């Protein structure tokens, strides 16, 4: 392999040592996410929409760069603007940006390695792909200039999902990174990402495509089809049909390359150097989708490494003792307020009368019991989870958005603990 791959091996060994040192502190109930990450070259964060995939990917990358060293790349898809700014991402672009060590200011931490981030640029990635597969520069430019190209690249084969996997393949092949953490697109369905390479291969080897191209070939040699084309163009407007056929014809020489490439992308996703981290919350819909996703991963022979249950309420809400206290407070807020005031009003505002204090106590108790109801529902959802990967990590609902390095470290410490 390349010199880069050699570098990866050396740095990778260092990372494993780093993880080994902290593994004792970082146990979950079943396994250890930190050790899993240290042992792999690619981490794919997948899961239902809005559960925290982007935050988790960024946090895993941050922790790896902090604790394990080496060159770590996080490929994000759609980070929230504040997070993108905090990471130094100036905008969309396939080029990686180094997260400046100064971004850790205030955390008291320093990177052992280097953290880099890139934001997936679907259009640019498609253009690169076309340039790579086209037989020559002119053919490539012809395709890129065809008005249909953007349409096809944008819609035909779940391009966003495919291009994320394709980009990952390219980066891994370059061998510059010890660890690549990939965030997956907010698909309607998380399985789309897994399906994308196979669909891409199928599309480019499909009869449909060959059939679409065929009339144009025939047309070139058989002028009899010309009137049809002209009529079709008149009905569909402009040179629509000509554009379509020319486009597919130009693409023709590239089919085999695309099919081969999509197969290689698929193989990398299934490689033991890769691990999938499924992220979910314990909301019923998300939990169900995550479960389907995990069984699909297993069914497809893809290496499911961990389940991250994000935004989970703290376990103490399930304890009966504080719940009983909250019940008691709610049942007799007035009585407790009276006792409190009778014991001496020190620490309370001068206008705090019995009614006011009782109102606050009642509100606090209600709120506690409300959270307890949600925590119980979460526990039920958790109990319903069937076959689980060997690493399952619960991450608490933080009291603020994950929008800077400090909050990524907080999230990351929960993930690696
Ligand atoms: N543990 C957490 N505690 C509090 N807020 C969180 C936590 N994890 C994520 N968030 C916040 O939840 C929101 C959604 O997170 P994120 O963008 O990472 O989700 P996503 O799965 O990538 O969404 P999408 O499917 O739209 O890409 C963000 O505002 C993020 O800051
Ligand atoms: Mg996201």
mmCIF file of N, CA, C and O in Angstrom, residues 246-338:
data_model
loop_
_atom_site.group_PDB
_atom_site.id
_atom_site.type_symbol
_atom_site.label_atom_id
_atom_site.label_comp_id
_atom_site.label_asym_id
_atom_site.label_seq_id
_atom_site.Cartn_x
_atom_site.Cartn_y
_atom_site.Cartn_z
ATOM 1 N N UNK A 246 -27.758 12.007 -25.192
ATOM 2 C CA UNK A 246 -26.340 12.391 -25.234
ATOM 3 C C UNK A 246 -25.680 12.159 -23.878
ATOM 4 O O UNK A 246 -24.557 11.691 -23.782
ATOM 5 N N UNK A 247 -26.450 12.487 -22.865
ATOM 6 C CA UNK A 247 -25.915 12.320 -21.514
ATOM 7 C C UNK A 247 -25.567 10.863 -21.234
ATOM 8 O O UNK A 247 -24.476 10.532 -20.803
ATOM 9 N N UNK A 248 -26.535 9.999 -21.508
ATOM 10 C CA UNK A 248 -26.288 8.589 -21.212
ATOM 11 C C UNK A 248 -25.222 7.990 -22.119
ATOM 12 O O UNK A 248 -24.490 7.092 -21.721
ATOM 13 N N UNK A 249 -25.173 8.518 -23.311
ATOM 14 C CA UNK A 249 -24.155 8.031 -24.237
ATOM 15 C C UNK A 249 -22.765 8.430 -23.738
ATOM 16 O O UNK A 249 -21.830 7.640 -23.745
ATOM 17 N N UNK A 250 -22.660 9.668 -23.297
ATOM 18 C CA UNK A 250 -21.376 10.141 -22.786
ATOM 19 C C UNK A 250 -20.970 9.338 -21.551
ATOM 20 O O UNK A 250 -19.798 9.062 -21.326
ATOM 21 N N UNK A 251 -21.973 8.970 -20.779
ATOM 22 C CA UNK A 251 -21.714 8.232 -19.549
ATOM 23 C C UNK A 251 -21.319 6.784 -19.832
ATOM 24 O O UNK A 251 -20.780 6.112 -18.978
ATOM 25 N N UNK A 252 -21.660 6.349 -21.046
ATOM 26 C CA UNK A 252 -21.582 4.935 -21.353
ATOM 27 C C UNK A 252 -20.234 4.285 -21.046
ATOM 28 O O UNK A 252 -20.174 3.245 -20.409
ATOM 29 N N UNK A 253 -19.186 4.972 -21.464
ATOM 30 C CA UNK A 253 -17.856 4.405 -21.280
ATOM 31 C C UNK A 253 -17.480 4.268 -19.814
ATOM 32 O O UNK A 253 -16.476 3.648 -19.477
ATOM 33 N N UNK A 254 -18.276 4.867 -18.964
ATOM 34 C CA UNK A 254 -17.890 4.903 -17.556
ATOM 35 C C UNK A 254 -18.654 3.899 -16.702
ATOM 36 O O UNK A 254 -18.387 3.767 -15.519
ATOM 37 N N UNK A 255 -19.611 3.212 -17.312
ATOM 38 C CA UNK A 255 -20.446 2.320 -16.497
ATOM 39 C C UNK A 255 -19.632 1.325 -15.700
ATOM 40 O O UNK A 255 -19.833 1.162 -14.503
ATOM 41 N N UNK A 256 -18.723 0.632 -16.393
ATOM 42 C CA UNK A 256 -17.997 -0.436 -15.716
ATOM 43 C C UNK A 256 -17.181 0.116 -14.551
ATOM 44 O O UNK A 256 -17.130 -0.483 -13.481
ATOM 45 N N UNK A 257 -16.585 1.282 -14.781
ATOM 46 C CA UNK A 257 -15.821 1.933 -13.720
ATOM 47 C C UNK A 257 -16.698 2.209 -12.513
ATOM 48 O O UNK A 257 -16.320 1.963 -11.369
ATOM 49 N N UNK A 258 -17.891 2.710 -12.782
ATOM 50 C CA UNK A 258 -18.815 3.019 -11.692
ATOM 51 C C UNK A 258 -19.230 1.762 -10.937
ATOM 52 O O UNK A 258 -19.270 1.760 -9.710
ATOM 53 N N UNK A 259 -19.522 0.711 -11.675
ATOM 54 C CA UNK A 259 -19.963 -0.535 -11.042
ATOM 55 C C UNK A 259 -18.853 -1.084 -10.150
ATOM 56 O O UNK A 259 -19.062 -1.439 -8.995
ATOM 57 N N UNK A 260 -17.634 -1.093 -10.692
ATOM 58 C CA UNK A 260 -16.477 -1.593 -9.948
ATOM 59 C C UNK A 260 -16.259 -0.784 -8.678
ATOM 60 O O UNK A 260 -16.054 -1.310 -7.594
ATOM 61 N N UNK A 261 -16.334 0.520 -8.862
ATOM 62 C CA UNK A 261 -16.097 1.432 -7.754
ATOM 63 C C UNK A 261 -17.148 1.241 -6.652
ATOM 64 O O UNK A 261 -16.822 1.174 -5.477
ATOM 65 N N UNK A 262 -18.410 1.142 -7.075
ATOM 66 C CA UNK A 262 -19.487 0.971 -6.094
ATOM 67 C C UNK A 262 -19.282 -0.333 -5.322
ATOM 68 O O UNK A 262 -19.544 -0.394 -4.117
ATOM 69 N N UNK A 263 -18.773 -1.357 -5.987
ATOM 70 C CA UNK A 263 -18.527 -2.637 -5.311
ATOM 71 C C UNK A 263 -17.399 -2.472 -4.287
ATOM 72 O O UNK A 263 -17.462 -3.010 -3.177
ATOM 73 N N UNK A 264 -16.383 -1.673 -4.651
ATOM 74 C CA UNK A 264 -15.271 -1.452 -3.722
ATOM 75 C C UNK A 264 -15.737 -0.645 -2.508
ATOM 76 O O UNK A 264 -15.323 -0.899 -1.372
ATOM 77 N N UNK A 265 -16.613 0.323 -2.759
ATOM 78 C CA UNK A 265 -17.159 1.131 -1.657
ATOM 79 C C UNK A 265 -17.932 0.221 -0.703
ATOM 80 O O UNK A 265 -17.766 0.285 0.520
ATOM 81 N N UNK A 266 -18.735 -0.658 -1.275
ATOM 82 C CA UNK A 266 -19.520 -1.606 -0.482
ATOM 83 C C UNK A 266 -18.591 -2.494 0.351
ATOM 84 O O UNK A 266 -18.828 -2.728 1.529
ATOM 85 N N UNK A 267 -17.509 -2.950 -0.270
ATOM 86 C CA UNK A 267 -16.573 -3.835 0.433
ATOM 87 C C UNK A 267 -15.912 -3.105 1.608
ATOM 88 O O UNK A 267 -15.697 -3.691 2.667
ATOM 89 N N UNK A 268 -15.617 -1.820 1.434
ATOM 90 C CA UNK A 268 -14.990 -1.073 2.525
ATOM 91 C C UNK A 268 -15.951 -0.938 3.714
ATOM 92 O O UNK A 268 -15.540 -1.018 4.867
ATOM 93 N N UNK A 269 -17.231 -0.741 3.409
ATOM 94 C CA UNK A 269 -18.203 -0.626 4.505
ATOM 95 C C UNK A 269 -18.260 -1.934 5.304
ATOM 96 O O UNK A 269 -18.505 -1.921 6.505
ATOM 97 N N UNK A 270 -18.028 -3.057 4.624
ATOM 98 C CA UNK A 270 -18.115 -4.361 5.288
ATOM 99 C C UNK A 270 -16.784 -4.798 5.900
ATOM 100 O O UNK A 270 -16.716 -5.801 6.593
ATOM 101 N N UNK A 271 -15.732 -4.024 5.660
ATOM 102 C CA UNK A 271 -14.390 -4.400 6.101
ATOM 103 C C UNK A 271 -14.288 -4.378 7.632
ATOM 104 O O UNK A 271 -14.887 -3.532 8.278
ATOM 105 N N UNK A 272 -13.519 -5.330 8.193
ATOM 106 C CA UNK A 272 -13.380 -5.335 9.664
ATOM 107 C C UNK A 272 -12.669 -4.092 10.218
ATOM 108 O O UNK A 272 -12.709 -3.855 11.425
ATOM 109 N N UNK A 273 -12.036 -3.301 9.348
ATOM 110 C CA UNK A 273 -11.430 -2.054 9.850
ATOM 111 C C UNK A 273 -12.483 -0.966 10.068
ATOM 112 O O UNK A 273 -12.213 0.093 10.602
ATOM 113 N N UNK A 274 -13.700 -1.259 9.609
ATOM 114 C CA UNK A 274 -14.797 -0.305 9.751
ATOM 115 C C UNK A 274 -15.697 -0.720 10.910
ATOM 116 O O UNK A 274 -15.828 -1.901 11.189
ATOM 117 N N UNK A 275 -16.290 0.248 11.588
ATOM 118 C CA UNK A 275 -17.327 -0.098 12.556
ATOM 119 C C UNK A 275 -18.494 0.880 12.427
ATOM 120 O O UNK A 275 -18.287 2.067 12.178
ATOM 121 N N UNK A 276 -19.691 0.363 12.552
ATOM 122 C CA UNK A 276 -20.881 1.207 12.512
ATOM 123 C C UNK A 276 -21.333 1.500 13.938
ATOM 124 O O UNK A 276 -21.461 0.592 14.755
ATOM 125 N N UNK A 277 -21.538 2.766 14.202
ATOM 126 C CA UNK A 277 -22.095 3.170 15.489
ATOM 127 C C UNK A 277 -23.511 3.677 15.218
ATOM 128 O O UNK A 277 -23.696 4.685 14.539
ATOM 129 N N UNK A 278 -24.491 2.942 15.698
ATOM 130 C CA UNK A 278 -25.876 3.378 15.511
ATOM 131 C C UNK A 278 -26.241 4.326 16.647
ATOM 132 O O UNK A 278 -26.046 4.006 17.817
ATOM 133 N N UNK A 279 -26.724 5.493 16.273
ATOM 134 C CA UNK A 279 -27.119 6.487 17.278
ATOM 135 C C UNK A 279 -28.646 6.541 17.291
ATOM 136 O O UNK A 279 -29.286 6.495 16.240
ATOM 137 N N UNK A 280 -29.216 6.627 18.491
ATOM 138 C CA UNK A 280 -30.675 6.746 18.588
ATOM 139 C C UNK A 280 -31.031 7.438 19.900
ATOM 140 O O UNK A 280 -30.192 7.555 20.791
ATOM 141 N N UNK A 281 -32.247 7.888 19.986
ATOM 142 C CA UNK A 281 -32.768 8.297 21.285
ATOM 143 C C UNK A 281 -33.696 7.171 21.732
ATOM 144 O O UNK A 281 -33.860 6.190 21.012
ATOM 145 N N UNK A 282 -34.284 7.325 22.909
ATOM 146 C CA UNK A 282 -35.216 6.288 23.357
ATOM 147 C C UNK A 282 -36.662 6.711 23.118
ATOM 148 O O UNK A 282 -37.573 6.273 23.815
ATOM 149 N N UNK A 283 -36.872 7.576 22.143
ATOM 150 C CA UNK A 283 -38.249 7.843 21.722
ATOM 151 C C UNK A 283 -38.701 6.636 20.902
ATOM 152 O O UNK A 283 -37.899 6.062 20.144
ATOM 153 N N UNK A 284 -39.990 6.243 21.038
ATOM 154 C CA UNK A 284 -40.434 5.005 20.388
ATOM 155 C C UNK A 284 -40.111 4.936 18.891
ATOM 156 O O UNK A 284 -39.582 3.928 18.425
ATOM 157 N N UNK A 285 -40.407 5.999 18.137
ATOM 158 C CA UNK A 285 -40.202 5.940 16.683
ATOM 159 C C UNK A 285 -38.721 5.774 16.353
ATOM 160 O O UNK A 285 -38.351 4.968 15.499
ATOM 161 N N UNK A 286 -37.873 6.539 17.041
ATOM 162 C CA UNK A 286 -36.432 6.461 16.795
ATOM 163 C C UNK A 286 -35.915 5.080 17.180
ATOM 164 O O UNK A 286 -35.137 4.458 16.451
ATOM 165 N N UNK A 287 -36.367 4.598 18.331
ATOM 166 C CA UNK A 287 -35.912 3.269 18.799
ATOM 167 C C UNK A 287 -36.253 2.186 17.780
ATOM 168 O O UNK A 287 -35.427 1.338 17.457
ATOM 169 N N UNK A 288 -37.482 2.261 17.257
ATOM 170 C CA UNK A 288 -37.891 1.253 16.270
ATOM 171 C C UNK A 288 -37.020 1.327 15.018
ATOM 172 O O UNK A 288 -36.548 0.329 14.508
ATOM 173 N N UNK A 289 -36.813 2.569 14.541
ATOM 174 C CA UNK A 289 -36.012 2.727 13.320
ATOM 175 C C UNK A 289 -34.579 2.245 13.542
ATOM 176 O O UNK A 289 -33.983 1.586 12.683
ATOM 177 N N UNK A 290 -34.046 2.561 14.728
ATOM 178 C CA UNK A 290 -32.667 2.144 15.030
ATOM 179 C C UNK A 290 -32.569 0.619 15.062
ATOM 180 O O UNK A 290 -31.587 0.034 14.594
ATOM 181 N N UNK A 291 -33.608 -0.008 15.601
ATOM 182 C CA UNK A 291 -33.577 -1.475 15.672
ATOM 183 C C UNK A 291 -33.596 -2.108 14.293
ATOM 184 O O UNK A 291 -32.862 -3.057 14.021
ATOM 185 N N UNK A 292 -34.452 -1.558 13.422
ATOM 186 C CA UNK A 292 -34.508 -2.072 12.056
ATOM 187 C C UNK A 292 -33.137 -1.883 11.407
ATOM 188 O O UNK A 292 -32.591 -2.785 10.769
ATOM 189 N N UNK A 293 -32.565 -0.699 11.611
ATOM 190 C CA UNK A 293 -31.260 -0.401 11.026
ATOM 191 C C UNK A 293 -30.205 -1.398 11.512
ATOM 192 O O UNK A 293 -29.419 -1.929 10.721
ATOM 193 N N UNK A 294 -30.211 -1.684 12.826
ATOM 194 C CA UNK A 294 -29.197 -2.605 13.364
ATOM 195 C C UNK A 294 -29.374 -4.012 12.799
ATOM 196 O O UNK A 294 -28.399 -4.676 12.460
ATOM 197 N N UNK A 295 -30.632 -4.449 12.670
ATOM 198 C CA UNK A 295 -30.786 -5.802 12.107
ATOM 199 C C UNK A 295 -30.410 -5.825 10.625
ATOM 200 O O UNK A 295 -29.885 -6.824 10.141
ATOM 201 N N UNK A 296 -30.659 -4.704 9.929
ATOM 202 C CA UNK A 296 -30.232 -4.635 8.518
ATOM 203 C C UNK A 296 -28.710 -4.687 8.409
ATOM 204 O O UNK A 296 -28.159 -5.327 7.520
ATOM 205 N N UNK A 297 -28.043 -3.982 9.318
ATOM 206 C CA UNK A 297 -26.572 -3.993 9.304
ATOM 207 C C UNK A 297 -26.067 -5.422 9.452
ATOM 208 O O UNK A 297 -25.187 -5.873 8.703
ATOM 209 N N UNK A 298 -26.650 -6.121 10.401
ATOM 210 C CA UNK A 298 -26.213 -7.495 10.662
ATOM 211 C C UNK A 298 -26.536 -8.378 9.451
ATOM 212 O O UNK A 298 -25.691 -9.139 8.988
ATOM 213 N N UNK A 299 -27.761 -8.215 8.926
ATOM 214 C CA UNK A 299 -28.178 -9.040 7.785
ATOM 215 C C UNK A 299 -27.266 -8.825 6.579
ATOM 216 O O UNK A 299 -27.051 -9.733 5.782
ATOM 217 N N UNK A 300 -26.741 -7.617 6.449
ATOM 218 C CA UNK A 300 -25.877 -7.322 5.298
ATOM 219 C C UNK A 300 -24.406 -7.623 5.579
ATOM 220 O O UNK A 300 -23.525 -7.273 4.788
ATOM 221 N N UNK A 301 -24.138 -8.172 6.740
ATOM 222 C CA UNK A 301 -22.754 -8.508 7.074
ATOM 223 C C UNK A 301 -21.901 -7.277 7.327
ATOM 224 O O UNK A 301 -20.670 -7.309 7.187
ATOM 225 N N UNK A 302 -22.548 -6.171 7.727
ATOM 226 C CA UNK A 302 -21.778 -4.950 8.022
ATOM 227 C C UNK A 302 -21.451 -4.925 9.516
ATOM 228 O O UNK A 302 -22.270 -5.343 10.339
ATOM 229 N N UNK A 303 -20.253 -4.453 9.845
ATOM 230 C CA UNK A 303 -19.797 -4.564 11.242
ATOM 231 C C UNK A 303 -20.450 -3.545 12.189
ATOM 232 O O UNK A 303 -19.972 -2.431 12.345
ATOM 233 N N UNK A 304 -21.527 -3.982 12.810
ATOM 234 C CA UNK A 304 -22.186 -3.138 13.808
ATOM 235 C C UNK A 304 -21.379 -3.213 15.101
ATOM 236 O O UNK A 304 -21.232 -4.294 15.671
ATOM 237 N N UNK A 305 -20.824 -2.070 15.536
ATOM 238 C CA UNK A 305 -19.942 -2.099 16.694
ATOM 239 C C UNK A 305 -20.588 -1.601 17.966
ATOM 240 O O UNK A 305 -20.310 -2.088 19.059
ATOM 241 N N UNK A 306 -21.466 -0.592 17.839
ATOM 242 C CA UNK A 306 -21.984 0.023 19.058
ATOM 243 C C UNK A 306 -23.348 0.652 18.836
ATOM 244 O O UNK A 306 -23.725 0.999 17.715
ATOM 245 N N UNK A 307 -24.058 0.769 19.925
ATOM 246 C CA UNK A 307 -25.315 1.520 19.946
ATOM 247 C C UNK A 307 -25.139 2.661 20.940
ATOM 248 O O UNK A 307 -24.753 2.431 22.088
ATOM 249 N N UNK A 308 -25.395 3.872 20.481
ATOM 250 C CA UNK A 308 -25.346 5.034 21.389
ATOM 251 C C UNK A 308 -26.778 5.492 21.618
ATOM 252 O O UNK A 308 -27.497 5.825 20.673
ATOM 253 N N UNK A 309 -27.187 5.455 22.870
ATOM 254 C CA UNK A 309 -28.513 5.961 23.216
ATOM 255 C C UNK A 309 -28.314 7.386 23.700
ATOM 256 O O UNK A 309 -27.765 7.620 24.776
ATOM 257 N N UNK A 310 -28.716 8.330 22.885
ATOM 258 C CA UNK A 310 -28.411 9.736 23.161
ATOM 259 C C UNK A 310 -29.596 10.433 23.819
ATOM 260 O O UNK A 310 -30.733 10.012 23.677
ATOM 261 N N UNK A 311 -29.273 11.517 24.491
ATOM 262 C CA UNK A 311 -30.282 12.387 25.134
ATOM 263 C C UNK A 311 -31.143 11.605 26.117
ATOM 264 O O UNK A 311 -32.361 11.778 26.171
ATOM 265 N N UNK A 312 -30.501 10.695 26.854
ATOM 266 C CA UNK A 312 -31.225 9.854 27.806
ATOM 267 C C UNK A 312 -31.306 10.577 29.154
ATOM 268 O O UNK A 312 -30.350 11.224 29.581
ATOM 269 N N UNK A 313 -32.444 10.464 29.818
ATOM 270 C CA UNK A 313 -32.602 11.112 31.130
ATOM 271 C C UNK A 313 -31.809 10.330 32.181
ATOM 272 O O UNK A 313 -31.621 9.121 32.040
ATOM 273 N N UNK A 314 -31.380 11.016 33.279
ATOM 274 C CA UNK A 314 -30.540 10.317 34.271
ATOM 275 C C UNK A 314 -31.286 9.197 34.997
ATOM 276 O O UNK A 314 -32.488 9.285 35.242
ATOM 277 N N UNK A 315 -30.530 8.161 35.347
ATOM 278 C CA UNK A 315 -31.095 6.955 35.961
ATOM 279 C C UNK A 315 -31.716 7.208 37.339
ATOM 280 O O UNK A 315 -32.636 6.488 37.739
ATOM 281 N N UNK A 316 -31.247 8.241 38.064
ATOM 282 C CA UNK A 316 -31.775 8.432 39.423
ATOM 283 C C UNK A 316 -33.269 8.750 39.407
ATOM 284 O O UNK A 316 -33.961 8.596 40.406
ATOM 285 N N UNK A 317 -33.777 9.189 38.227
ATOM 286 C CA UNK A 317 -35.213 9.479 38.149
ATOM 287 C C UNK A 317 -36.054 8.222 38.359
ATOM 288 O O UNK A 317 -37.243 8.301 38.648
ATOM 289 N N UNK A 318 -35.420 7.065 38.210
ATOM 290 C CA UNK A 318 -36.159 5.815 38.380
ATOM 291 C C UNK A 318 -36.147 5.347 39.842
ATOM 292 O O UNK A 318 -36.900 4.438 40.200
ATOM 293 N N UNK A 319 -35.290 5.970 40.679
ATOM 294 C CA UNK A 319 -35.206 5.542 42.081
ATOM 295 C C UNK A 319 -36.519 5.832 42.799
ATOM 296 O O UNK A 319 -37.076 6.929 42.681
ATOM 297 N N UNK A 320 -37.002 4.886 43.605
ATOM 298 C CA UNK A 320 -38.277 5.114 44.297
ATOM 299 C C UNK A 320 -38.196 6.163 45.413
ATOM 300 O O UNK A 320 -39.160 6.904 45.637
ATOM 301 N N UNK A 321 -37.033 6.262 46.104
ATOM 302 C CA UNK A 321 -36.971 7.152 47.271
ATOM 303 C C UNK A 321 -37.195 8.626 46.899
ATOM 304 O O UNK A 321 -38.102 9.273 47.455
ATOM 305 N N UNK A 322 -36.418 9.196 45.950
ATOM 306 C CA UNK A 322 -36.698 10.600 45.611
ATOM 307 C C UNK A 322 -38.085 10.790 45.006
ATOM 308 O O UNK A 322 -38.728 11.820 45.215
ATOM 309 N N UNK A 323 -38.589 9.761 44.321
ATOM 310 C CA UNK A 323 -39.927 9.873 43.738
ATOM 311 C C UNK A 323 -40.971 9.978 44.846
ATOM 312 O O UNK A 323 -41.921 10.781 44.750
ATOM 313 N N UNK A 324 -40.776 9.180 45.912
ATOM 314 C CA UNK A 324 -41.722 9.231 47.035
ATOM 315 C C UNK A 324 -41.692 10.608 47.670
ATOM 316 O O UNK A 324 -42.729 11.175 48.071
ATOM 317 N N UNK A 325 -40.493 11.200 47.764
ATOM 318 C CA UNK A 325 -40.368 12.543 48.340
ATOM 319 C C UNK A 325 -41.124 13.549 47.472
ATOM 320 O O UNK A 325 -41.847 14.413 47.994
ATOM 321 N N UNK A 326 -40.976 13.416 46.145
ATOM 322 C CA UNK A 326 -41.673 14.332 45.239
ATOM 323 C C UNK A 326 -43.188 14.170 45.352
ATOM 324 O O UNK A 326 -43.941 15.146 45.363
ATOM 325 N N UNK A 327 -43.635 12.927 45.490
ATOM 326 C CA UNK A 327 -45.075 12.650 45.657
ATOM 327 C C UNK A 327 -45.599 13.345 46.917
ATOM 328 O O UNK A 327 -46.637 13.985 46.909
ATOM 329 N N UNK A 328 -44.814 13.208 47.975
ATOM 330 C CA UNK A 328 -45.206 13.769 49.284
ATOM 331 C C UNK A 328 -45.284 15.291 49.181
ATOM 332 O O UNK A 328 -46.220 15.925 49.666
ATOM 333 N N UNK A 329 -44.298 15.858 48.495
ATOM 334 C CA UNK A 329 -44.229 17.312 48.318
ATOM 335 C C UNK A 329 -45.440 17.804 47.521
ATOM 336 O O UNK A 329 -46.032 18.837 47.823
ATOM 337 N N UNK A 330 -45.787 17.062 46.499
ATOM 338 C CA UNK A 330 -46.923 17.470 45.661
ATOM 339 C C UNK A 330 -48.238 17.359 46.450
ATOM 340 O O UNK A 330 -49.109 18.217 46.355
ATOM 341 N N UNK A 331 -48.329 16.294 47.246
ATOM 342 C CA UNK A 331 -49.566 16.057 47.977
ATOM 343 C C UNK A 331 -49.781 17.109 49.060
ATOM 344 O O UNK A 331 -50.909 17.475 49.373
ATOM 345 N N UNK A 332 -48.688 17.610 49.650
ATOM 346 C CA UNK A 332 -48.841 18.532 50.782
ATOM 347 C C UNK A 332 -47.863 19.696 50.688
ATOM 348 O O UNK A 332 -47.105 19.973 51.618
ATOM 349 N N UNK A 333 -47.878 20.377 49.543
ATOM 350 C CA UNK A 333 -46.956 21.497 49.354
ATOM 351 C C UNK A 333 -47.212 22.585 50.392
ATOM 352 O O UNK A 333 -46.266 23.178 50.940
ATOM 353 N N UNK A 334 -48.487 22.812 50.731
ATOM 354 C CA UNK A 334 -48.824 23.879 51.688
ATOM 355 C C UNK A 334 -48.252 23.548 53.064
ATOM 356 O O UNK A 334 -47.651 24.403 53.732
ATOM 357 N N UNK A 335 -48.409 22.276 53.476
ATOM 358 C CA UNK A 335 -47.911 21.845 54.783
ATOM 359 C C UNK A 335 -46.400 21.978 54.866
ATOM 360 O O UNK A 335 -45.862 22.506 55.851
ATOM 361 N N UNK A 336 -45.704 21.556 53.827
ATOM 362 C CA UNK A 336 -44.235 21.622 53.823
ATOM 363 C C UNK A 336 -43.791 23.084 53.830
ATOM 364 O O UNK A 336 -42.849 23.471 54.549
ATOM 365 N N UNK A 337 -44.520 23.935 53.078
ATOM 366 C CA UNK A 337 -44.181 25.368 53.032
ATOM 367 C C UNK A 337 -44.329 25.978 54.420
ATOM 368 O O UNK A 337 -43.475 26.760 54.868
ATOM 369 N N UNK A 338 -45.410 25.619 55.096
ATOM 370 C CA UNK A 338 -45.658 26.161 56.445
ATOM 371 C C UNK A 338 -44.540 25.745 57.387
ATOM 372 O O UNK A 338 -43.992 26.569 58.146
#
